[in-house]
Short mmCIF file of C-alpha atoms in Angstrom, two decimals:
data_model
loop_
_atom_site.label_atom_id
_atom_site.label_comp_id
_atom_site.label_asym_id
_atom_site.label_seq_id
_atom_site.Cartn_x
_atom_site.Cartn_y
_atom_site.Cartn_z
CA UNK A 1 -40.31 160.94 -70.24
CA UNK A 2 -37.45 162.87 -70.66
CA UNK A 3 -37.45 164.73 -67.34
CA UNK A 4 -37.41 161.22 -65.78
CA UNK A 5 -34.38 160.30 -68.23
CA UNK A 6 -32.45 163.34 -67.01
CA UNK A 7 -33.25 162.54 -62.89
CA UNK A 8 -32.53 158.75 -63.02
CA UNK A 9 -29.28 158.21 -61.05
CA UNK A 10 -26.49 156.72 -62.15
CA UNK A 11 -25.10 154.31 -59.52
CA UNK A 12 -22.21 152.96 -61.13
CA UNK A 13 -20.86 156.61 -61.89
CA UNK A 14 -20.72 157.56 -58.83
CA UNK A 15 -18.78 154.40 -57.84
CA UNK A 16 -15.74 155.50 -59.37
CA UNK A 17 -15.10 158.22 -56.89
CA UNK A 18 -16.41 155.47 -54.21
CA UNK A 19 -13.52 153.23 -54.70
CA UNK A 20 -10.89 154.14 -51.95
CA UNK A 21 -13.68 153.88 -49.78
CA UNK A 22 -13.81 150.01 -49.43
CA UNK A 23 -10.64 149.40 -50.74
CA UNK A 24 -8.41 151.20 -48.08
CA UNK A 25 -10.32 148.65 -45.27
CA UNK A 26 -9.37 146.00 -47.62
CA UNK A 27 -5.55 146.93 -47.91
CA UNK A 28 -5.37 147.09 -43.87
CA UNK A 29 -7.31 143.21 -43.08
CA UNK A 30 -4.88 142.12 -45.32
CA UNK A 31 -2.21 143.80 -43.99
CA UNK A 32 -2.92 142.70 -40.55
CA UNK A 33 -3.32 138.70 -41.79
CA UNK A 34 0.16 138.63 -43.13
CA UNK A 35 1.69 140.36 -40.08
CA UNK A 36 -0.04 137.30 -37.70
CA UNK A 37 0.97 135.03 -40.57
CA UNK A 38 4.57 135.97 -39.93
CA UNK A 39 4.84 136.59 -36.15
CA UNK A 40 2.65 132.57 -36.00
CA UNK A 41 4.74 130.80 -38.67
CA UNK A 42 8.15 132.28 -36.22
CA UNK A 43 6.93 131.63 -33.27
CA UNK A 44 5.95 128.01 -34.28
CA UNK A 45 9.25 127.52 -35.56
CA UNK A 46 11.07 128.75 -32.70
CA UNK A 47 8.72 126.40 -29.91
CA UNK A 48 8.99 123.31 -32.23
CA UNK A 49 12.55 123.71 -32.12
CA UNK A 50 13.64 124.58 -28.46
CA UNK A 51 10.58 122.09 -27.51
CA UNK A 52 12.77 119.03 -29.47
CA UNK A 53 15.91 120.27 -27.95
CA UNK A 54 14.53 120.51 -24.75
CA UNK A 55 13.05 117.17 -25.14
CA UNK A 56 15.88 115.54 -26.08
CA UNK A 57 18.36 117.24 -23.16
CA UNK A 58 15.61 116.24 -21.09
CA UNK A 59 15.95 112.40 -22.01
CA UNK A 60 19.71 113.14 -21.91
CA UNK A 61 20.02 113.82 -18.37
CA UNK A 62 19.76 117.47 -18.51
CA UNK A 63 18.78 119.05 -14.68
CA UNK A 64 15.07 119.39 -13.84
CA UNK A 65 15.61 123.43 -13.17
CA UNK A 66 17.19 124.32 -16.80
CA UNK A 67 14.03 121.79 -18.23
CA UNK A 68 11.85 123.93 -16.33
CA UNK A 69 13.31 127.22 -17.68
CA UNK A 70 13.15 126.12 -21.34
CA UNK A 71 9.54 125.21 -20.73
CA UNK A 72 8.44 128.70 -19.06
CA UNK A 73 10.24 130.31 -22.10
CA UNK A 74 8.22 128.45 -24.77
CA UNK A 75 5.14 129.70 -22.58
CA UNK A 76 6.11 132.88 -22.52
CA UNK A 77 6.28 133.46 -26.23
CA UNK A 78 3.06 131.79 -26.32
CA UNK A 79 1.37 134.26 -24.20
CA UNK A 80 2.87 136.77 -26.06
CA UNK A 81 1.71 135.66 -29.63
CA UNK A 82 -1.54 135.26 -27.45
CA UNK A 83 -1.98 138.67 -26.83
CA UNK A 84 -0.10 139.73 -30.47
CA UNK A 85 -3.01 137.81 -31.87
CA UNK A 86 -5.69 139.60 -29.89
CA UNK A 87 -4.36 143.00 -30.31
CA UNK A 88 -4.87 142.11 -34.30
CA UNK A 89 -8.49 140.25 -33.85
CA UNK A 90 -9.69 143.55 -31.89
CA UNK A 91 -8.04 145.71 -35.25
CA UNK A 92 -10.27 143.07 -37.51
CA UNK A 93 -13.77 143.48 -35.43
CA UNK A 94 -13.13 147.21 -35.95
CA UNK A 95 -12.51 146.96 -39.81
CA UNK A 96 -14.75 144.93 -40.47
CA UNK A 97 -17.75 147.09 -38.93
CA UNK A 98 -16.24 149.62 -40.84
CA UNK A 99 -16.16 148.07 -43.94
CA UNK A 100 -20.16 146.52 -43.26
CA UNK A 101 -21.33 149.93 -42.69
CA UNK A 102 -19.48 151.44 -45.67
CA UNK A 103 -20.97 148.89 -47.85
CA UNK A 104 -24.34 149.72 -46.46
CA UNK A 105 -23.62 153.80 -47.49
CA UNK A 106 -22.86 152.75 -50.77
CA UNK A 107 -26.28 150.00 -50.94
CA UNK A 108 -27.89 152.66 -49.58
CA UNK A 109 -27.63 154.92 -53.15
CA UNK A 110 -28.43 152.11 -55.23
CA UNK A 111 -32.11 152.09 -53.78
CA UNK A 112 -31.89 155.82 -54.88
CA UNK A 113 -34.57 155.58 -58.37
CA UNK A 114 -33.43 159.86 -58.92
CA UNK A 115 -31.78 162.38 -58.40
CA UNK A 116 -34.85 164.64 -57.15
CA UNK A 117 -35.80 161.90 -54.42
CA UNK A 118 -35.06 163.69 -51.11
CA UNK A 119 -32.82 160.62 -49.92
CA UNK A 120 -30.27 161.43 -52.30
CA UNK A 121 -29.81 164.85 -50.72
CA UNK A 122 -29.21 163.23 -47.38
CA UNK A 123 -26.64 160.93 -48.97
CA UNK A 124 -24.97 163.33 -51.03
CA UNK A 125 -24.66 165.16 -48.09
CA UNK A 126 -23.00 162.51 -46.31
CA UNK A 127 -20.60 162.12 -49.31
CA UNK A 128 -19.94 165.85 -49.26
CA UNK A 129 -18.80 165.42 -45.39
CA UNK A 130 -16.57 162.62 -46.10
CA UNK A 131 -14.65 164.80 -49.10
CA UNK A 132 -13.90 167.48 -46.54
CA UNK A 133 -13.15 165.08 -43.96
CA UNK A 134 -10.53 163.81 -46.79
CA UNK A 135 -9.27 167.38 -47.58
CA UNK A 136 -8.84 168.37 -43.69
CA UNK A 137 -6.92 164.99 -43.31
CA UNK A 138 -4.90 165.66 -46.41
CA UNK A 139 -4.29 169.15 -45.22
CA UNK A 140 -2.53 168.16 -42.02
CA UNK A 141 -5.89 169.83 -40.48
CA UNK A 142 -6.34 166.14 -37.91
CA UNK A 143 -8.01 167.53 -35.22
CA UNK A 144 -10.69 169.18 -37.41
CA UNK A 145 -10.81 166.65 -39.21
CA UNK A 146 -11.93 164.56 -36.44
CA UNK A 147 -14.43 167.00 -34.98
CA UNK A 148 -16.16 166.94 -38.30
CA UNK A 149 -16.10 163.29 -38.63
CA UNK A 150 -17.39 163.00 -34.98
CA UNK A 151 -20.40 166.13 -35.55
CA UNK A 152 -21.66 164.52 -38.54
CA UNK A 153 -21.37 160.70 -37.10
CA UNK A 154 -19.61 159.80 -40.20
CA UNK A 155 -16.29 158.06 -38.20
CA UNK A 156 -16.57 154.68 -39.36
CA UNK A 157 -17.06 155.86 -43.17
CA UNK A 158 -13.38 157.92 -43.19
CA UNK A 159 -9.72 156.87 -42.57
CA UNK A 160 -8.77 158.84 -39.40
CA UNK A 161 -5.99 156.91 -38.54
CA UNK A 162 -4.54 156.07 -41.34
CA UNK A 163 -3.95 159.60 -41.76
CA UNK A 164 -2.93 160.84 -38.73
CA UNK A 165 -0.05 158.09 -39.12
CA UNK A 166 0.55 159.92 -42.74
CA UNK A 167 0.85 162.79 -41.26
CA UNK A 168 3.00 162.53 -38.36
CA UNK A 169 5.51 160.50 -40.60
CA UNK A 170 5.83 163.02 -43.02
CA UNK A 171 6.21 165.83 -40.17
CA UNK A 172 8.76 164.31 -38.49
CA UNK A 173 10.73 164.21 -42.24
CA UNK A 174 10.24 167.52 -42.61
CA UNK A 175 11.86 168.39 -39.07
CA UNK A 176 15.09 166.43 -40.27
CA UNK A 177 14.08 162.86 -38.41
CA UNK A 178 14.44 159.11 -40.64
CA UNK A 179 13.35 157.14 -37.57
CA UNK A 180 9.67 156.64 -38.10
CA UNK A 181 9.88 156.46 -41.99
CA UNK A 182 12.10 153.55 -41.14
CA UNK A 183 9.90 151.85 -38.74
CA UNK A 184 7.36 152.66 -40.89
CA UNK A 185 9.24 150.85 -44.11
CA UNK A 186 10.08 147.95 -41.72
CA UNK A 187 6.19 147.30 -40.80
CA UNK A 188 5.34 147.54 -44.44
CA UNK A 189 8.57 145.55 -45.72
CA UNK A 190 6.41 142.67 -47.54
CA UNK A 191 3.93 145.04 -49.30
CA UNK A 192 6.90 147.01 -50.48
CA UNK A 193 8.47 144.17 -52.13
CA UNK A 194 5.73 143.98 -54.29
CA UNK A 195 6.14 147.58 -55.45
CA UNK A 196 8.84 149.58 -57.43
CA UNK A 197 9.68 151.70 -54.66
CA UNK A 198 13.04 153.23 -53.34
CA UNK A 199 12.04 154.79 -50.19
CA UNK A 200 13.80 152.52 -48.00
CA UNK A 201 16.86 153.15 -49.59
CA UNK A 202 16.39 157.22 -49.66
CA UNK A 203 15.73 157.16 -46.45
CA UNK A 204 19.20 155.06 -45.54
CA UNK A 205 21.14 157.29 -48.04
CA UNK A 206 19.57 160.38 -46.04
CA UNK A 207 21.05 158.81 -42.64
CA UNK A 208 24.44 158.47 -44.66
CA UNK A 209 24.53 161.99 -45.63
CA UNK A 210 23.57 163.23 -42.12
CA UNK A 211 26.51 161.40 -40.85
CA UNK A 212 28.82 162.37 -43.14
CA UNK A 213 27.71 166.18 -42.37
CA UNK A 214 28.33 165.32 -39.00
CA UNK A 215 32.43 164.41 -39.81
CA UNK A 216 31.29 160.93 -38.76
CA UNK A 217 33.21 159.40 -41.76
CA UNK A 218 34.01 155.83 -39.76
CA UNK A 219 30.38 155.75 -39.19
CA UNK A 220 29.51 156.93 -42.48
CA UNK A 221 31.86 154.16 -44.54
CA UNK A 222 29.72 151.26 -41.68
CA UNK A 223 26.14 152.11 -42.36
CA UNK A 224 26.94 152.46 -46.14
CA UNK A 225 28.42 148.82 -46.08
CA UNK A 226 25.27 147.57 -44.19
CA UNK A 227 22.39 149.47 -45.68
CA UNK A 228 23.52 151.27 -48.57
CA UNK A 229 25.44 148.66 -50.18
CA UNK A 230 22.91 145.57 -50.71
CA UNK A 231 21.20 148.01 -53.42
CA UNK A 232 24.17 148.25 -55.63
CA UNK A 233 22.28 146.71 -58.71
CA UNK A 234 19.32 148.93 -58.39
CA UNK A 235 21.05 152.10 -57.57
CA UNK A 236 24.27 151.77 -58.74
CA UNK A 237 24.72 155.70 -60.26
CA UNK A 238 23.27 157.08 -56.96
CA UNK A 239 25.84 154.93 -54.48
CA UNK A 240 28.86 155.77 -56.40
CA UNK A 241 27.72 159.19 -56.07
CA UNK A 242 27.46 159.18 -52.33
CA UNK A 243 30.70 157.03 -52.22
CA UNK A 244 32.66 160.04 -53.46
CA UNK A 245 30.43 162.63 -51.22
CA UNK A 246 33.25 161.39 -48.62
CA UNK A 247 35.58 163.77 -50.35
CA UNK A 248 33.64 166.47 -49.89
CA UNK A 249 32.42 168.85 -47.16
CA UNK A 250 28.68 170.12 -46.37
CA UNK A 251 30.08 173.74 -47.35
CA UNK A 252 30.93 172.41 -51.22
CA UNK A 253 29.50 174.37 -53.96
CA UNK A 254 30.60 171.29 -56.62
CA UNK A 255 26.84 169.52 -57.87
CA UNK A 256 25.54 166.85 -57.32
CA UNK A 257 27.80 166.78 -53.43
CA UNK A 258 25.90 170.16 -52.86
CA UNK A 259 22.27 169.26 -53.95
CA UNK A 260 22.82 166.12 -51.45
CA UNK A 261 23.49 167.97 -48.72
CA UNK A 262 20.74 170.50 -49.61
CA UNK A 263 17.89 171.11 -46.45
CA UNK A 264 15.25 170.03 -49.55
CA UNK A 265 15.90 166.66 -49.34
CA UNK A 266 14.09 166.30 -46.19
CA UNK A 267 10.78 167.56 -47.81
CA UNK A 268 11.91 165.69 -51.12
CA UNK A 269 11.77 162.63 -48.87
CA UNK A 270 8.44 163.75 -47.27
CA UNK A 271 6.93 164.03 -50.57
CA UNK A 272 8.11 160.46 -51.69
CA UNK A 273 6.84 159.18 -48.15
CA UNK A 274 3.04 160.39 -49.19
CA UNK A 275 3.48 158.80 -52.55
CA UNK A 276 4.70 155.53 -51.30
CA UNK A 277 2.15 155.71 -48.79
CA UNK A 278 -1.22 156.81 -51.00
CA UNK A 279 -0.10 153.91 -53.61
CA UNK A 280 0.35 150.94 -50.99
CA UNK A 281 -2.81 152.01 -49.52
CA UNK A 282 -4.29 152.45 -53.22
CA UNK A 283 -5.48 155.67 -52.24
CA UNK A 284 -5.71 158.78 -54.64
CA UNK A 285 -2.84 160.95 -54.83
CA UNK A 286 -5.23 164.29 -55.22
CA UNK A 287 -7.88 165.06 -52.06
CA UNK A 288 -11.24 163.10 -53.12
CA UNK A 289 -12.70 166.69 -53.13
CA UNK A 290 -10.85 168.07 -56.13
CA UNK A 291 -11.54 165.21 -57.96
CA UNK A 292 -15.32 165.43 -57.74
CA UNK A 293 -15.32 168.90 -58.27
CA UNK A 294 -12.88 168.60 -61.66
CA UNK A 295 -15.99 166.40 -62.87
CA UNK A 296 -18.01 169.31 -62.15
CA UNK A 297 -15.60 172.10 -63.60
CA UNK A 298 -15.38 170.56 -67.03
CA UNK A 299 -18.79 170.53 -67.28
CA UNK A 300 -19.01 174.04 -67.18
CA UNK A 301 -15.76 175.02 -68.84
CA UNK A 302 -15.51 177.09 -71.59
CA UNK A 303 -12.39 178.84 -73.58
CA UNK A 304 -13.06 182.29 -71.65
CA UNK A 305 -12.68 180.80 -68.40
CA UNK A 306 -8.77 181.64 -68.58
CA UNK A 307 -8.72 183.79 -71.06
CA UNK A 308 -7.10 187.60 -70.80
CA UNK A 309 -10.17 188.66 -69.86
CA UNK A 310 -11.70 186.54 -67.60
CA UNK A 311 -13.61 188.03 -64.94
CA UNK A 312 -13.21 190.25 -61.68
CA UNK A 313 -13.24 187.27 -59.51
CA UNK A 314 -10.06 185.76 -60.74
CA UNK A 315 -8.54 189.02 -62.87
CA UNK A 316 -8.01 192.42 -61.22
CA UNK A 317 -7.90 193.66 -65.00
CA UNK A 318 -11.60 192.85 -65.90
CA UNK A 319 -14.39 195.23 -65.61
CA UNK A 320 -17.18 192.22 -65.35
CA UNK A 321 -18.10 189.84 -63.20
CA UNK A 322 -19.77 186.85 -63.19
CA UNK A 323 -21.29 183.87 -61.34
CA UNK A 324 -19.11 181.45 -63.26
CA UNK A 325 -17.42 179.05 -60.42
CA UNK A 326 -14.87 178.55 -62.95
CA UNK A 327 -13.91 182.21 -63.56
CA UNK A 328 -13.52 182.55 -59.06
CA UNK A 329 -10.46 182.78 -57.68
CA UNK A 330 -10.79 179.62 -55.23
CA UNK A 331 -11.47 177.48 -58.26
CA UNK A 332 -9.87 179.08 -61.42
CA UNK A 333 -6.70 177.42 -60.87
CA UNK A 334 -8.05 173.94 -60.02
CA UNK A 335 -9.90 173.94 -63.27
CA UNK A 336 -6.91 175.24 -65.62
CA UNK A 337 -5.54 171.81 -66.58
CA UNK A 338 -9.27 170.31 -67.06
CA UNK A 339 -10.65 169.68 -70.63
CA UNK A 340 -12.93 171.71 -72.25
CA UNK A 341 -16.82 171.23 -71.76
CA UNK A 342 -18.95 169.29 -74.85
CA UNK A 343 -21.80 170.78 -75.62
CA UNK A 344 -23.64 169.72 -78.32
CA UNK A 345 -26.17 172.80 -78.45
CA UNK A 346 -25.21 176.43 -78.47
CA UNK A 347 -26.96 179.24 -77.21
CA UNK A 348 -26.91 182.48 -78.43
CA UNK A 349 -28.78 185.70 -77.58
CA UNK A 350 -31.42 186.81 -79.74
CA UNK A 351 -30.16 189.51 -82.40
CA UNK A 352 -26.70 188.70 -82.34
CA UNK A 353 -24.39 191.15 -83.66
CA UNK A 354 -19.98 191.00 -83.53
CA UNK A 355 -17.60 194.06 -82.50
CA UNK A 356 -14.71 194.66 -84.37
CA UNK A 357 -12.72 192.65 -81.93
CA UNK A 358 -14.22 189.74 -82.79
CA UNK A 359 -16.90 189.41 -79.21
CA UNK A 360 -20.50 188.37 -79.99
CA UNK A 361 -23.38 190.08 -77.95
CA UNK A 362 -27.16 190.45 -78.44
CA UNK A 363 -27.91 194.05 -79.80
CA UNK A 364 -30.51 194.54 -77.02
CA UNK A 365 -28.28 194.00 -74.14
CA UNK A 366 -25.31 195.76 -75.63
CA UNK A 367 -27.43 198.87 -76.25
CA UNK A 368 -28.76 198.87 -73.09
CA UNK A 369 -24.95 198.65 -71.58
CA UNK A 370 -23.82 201.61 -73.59
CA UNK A 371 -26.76 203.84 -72.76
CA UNK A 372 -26.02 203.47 -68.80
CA UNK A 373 -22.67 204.12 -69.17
CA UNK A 374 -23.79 207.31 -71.19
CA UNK A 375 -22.36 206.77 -74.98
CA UNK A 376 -23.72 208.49 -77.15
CA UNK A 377 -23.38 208.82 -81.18
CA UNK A 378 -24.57 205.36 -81.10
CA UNK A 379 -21.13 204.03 -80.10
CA UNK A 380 -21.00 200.92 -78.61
CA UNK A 381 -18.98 199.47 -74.95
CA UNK A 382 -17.71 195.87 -75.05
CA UNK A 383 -19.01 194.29 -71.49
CA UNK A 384 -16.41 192.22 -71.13
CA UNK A 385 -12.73 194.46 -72.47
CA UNK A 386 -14.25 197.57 -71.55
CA UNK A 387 -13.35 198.64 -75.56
CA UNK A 388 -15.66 201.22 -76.73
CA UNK A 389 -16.58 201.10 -80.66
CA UNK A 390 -18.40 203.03 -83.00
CA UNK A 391 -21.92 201.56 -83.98
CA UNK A 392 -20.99 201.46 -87.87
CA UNK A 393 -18.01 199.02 -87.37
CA UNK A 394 -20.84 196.73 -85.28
CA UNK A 395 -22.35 193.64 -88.15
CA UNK A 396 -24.91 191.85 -87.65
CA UNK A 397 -24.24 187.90 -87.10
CA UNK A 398 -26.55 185.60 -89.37
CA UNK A 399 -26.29 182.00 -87.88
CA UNK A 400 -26.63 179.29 -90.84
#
């Protein structure tokens, strides 16, 4: 009975990490319905309008050929919401197969009874592609990313494109360039509304700077007015801050006029692009892979994962090493901020005896240590510090 308690999956655990997974498809139907909301609602207003006036200059006398003109016009914006409207519907067929099949991957585990059933191998390793599909995208790896996705005919249960987009964004920041964060802020305008960002307005304050690098000051004082300005109540400390930045030239050494016309900014502004990005999309700022395996980590942690002497895998000073994925260097620094595993039973080896440094060891297996090393006098080594004792200073540990 217990063996079956241990095995029996836990579906609803494992939903936490699932949660980007179906909401991300979610966050982009919707986004889609409000942009034909708005393109429909203007184009309806525009028609209705030049139809009346064209109606009434119609009934006025107006010539046939200018009648005629108005009327292909209002046509031609039809046709054009026509094919606005198709684009979208094509974008909605393909999200919501996506989002039918992820729901399927996730149904799929709940007719999982346990963890030793065979299918749960096959969909944990389905899960495990998708992580390092994640990481790759993450990464700015796209093209391997895609190869993966496309081997293991997982597609349809990752975000490609989302973060492709992400990442071609935030390269073009880093290379100095506002233009697609702009157009980016600009397609997004309504969902940013709703959040407590200042991208937007970084981004504008960037183009300010640039031009007032450039001696541009005429143009600098015009896009301030137009872009810059309208935030006043929101970022009132950071305008008059670039207001006076007119005084000053890109070779200043006077803060905060030299921190603003620092190179950083660009990858500042790259780094706030991700953010704003990962939160409108309600996507997790760490890769999905790092956060299962900090569930795993803790599990296993233990105070002498990062202590002094931790071992060879992660310390050049240690003498030991050790299978501990904690203790490796690819994962040692992942798990440093993780909590502390709880066990509830200890395990000790049998005849337990302490070294004067404080290090508990069974007598067997420290014997056995010292004698292949070649101590003799009964002195004893520590395995892990490498100190070497003599056998009188070792006591014997009684467990109460």
């Amino acid at each position: 009975m217990a063996e079956l308690t241990t095995t029996k999956l836990n579906a609803e655990s494992h939903l936490l990490l699932e949660q980007p997974l179906l909401r991300l498809p979610y966050e982009l139907s919707r986004k889609n319905f409000k942009t034909l909301q708005r393109s429909f609602e203007r184009e309806q207003n525009h028609v209705l309008s030049a139809l009346k006036s064209t109606a009434n200059a119609a009934l006025s006398g107006q010539p046939t050929p200018q009648t005629l003109s108005s009327l292909d016009n209002m046509i031609s914006r039809m046709q054009g919401l026509k094919r606005k409207m198709e684009i979208l519907q094509e974008e909605e067929k393909v999200l919501q197969e996506h989002s039918r099949m992820r729901i399927q991957h996730l149904k799929d585990m709940y007719e999982i009874p346990s963890l030793a059933d065979v299918r749960y191998d096959e969909w944990s390793r389905i899960r495990l592609n998708r992580l390092l599909v994640d990481y790759l995208l993450r990464s700015g790896y796209a093209e391997s990313a895609r190869a993966l996705a496309k081997e293991k005919g997982i597609e349809a249960l990752v975000d490609l494109d989302v973060f492709v987009q992400c990442n071609r964004i935030e390269e073009s920041l880093r290379n100095g360039n506002t233009g697609e964060g702009l157009a980016w802020c600009a397609e997004h305008k309504p969902m940013m509304k709703k959040t407590s960002n200042n991208l937007e307005f970084q981004l504008r304050l960037q183009q300010y700077i640039e031009l007032r690098r450039d001696g541009k000051l005429l143009a600098a004082r015009q896009h301030a007015q137009r872009y810059i300005a309208p935030h006043t109540d929101s970022h009132f400390a950071e305008i008059h801050t670039a207001a006076a930045l007119l005084a000053f030239p890109p070779d200043t050494t006077a803060e905060p006029y030299k921190s603003m016309y620092s190179s950083s900014r660009w990858s500042d502004l790259a780094d706030l692009f991700i953010k704003t990005h990962h939160e409108l999309f309600s996507l997790p700022a760490r890769p999905l892979l790092h956060i299962a395996l900090s569930a795993g980590l803790s599990a296993l942690k233990t105070p002498s994962c990062h202590s002094a002497y931790a071992s060879s895998t992660s310390n050049a000073s240690s003498s030991t090493t050790t299978v501990c994925p904690i203790c490796s260097t690819e994962l040692n620094e992942l798990a440093r901020g993780l909590p502390y595993a709880h066990h509830t039973k200890s395990y000790v080896e049998n005849d337990p005896v302490v070294l004067p440094n404080g290090r508990i060891y069974g007598r067997d297996r420290l014997m056995e240590m010292s004698a292949k090393v070649g101590l003799e006098n009964g002195d004893v080594k520590d395995p892990t510090t490498g100190e070497i004792f003599e056998g009188t200073k070792v006591r014997k540990v009684y467990i109460s």
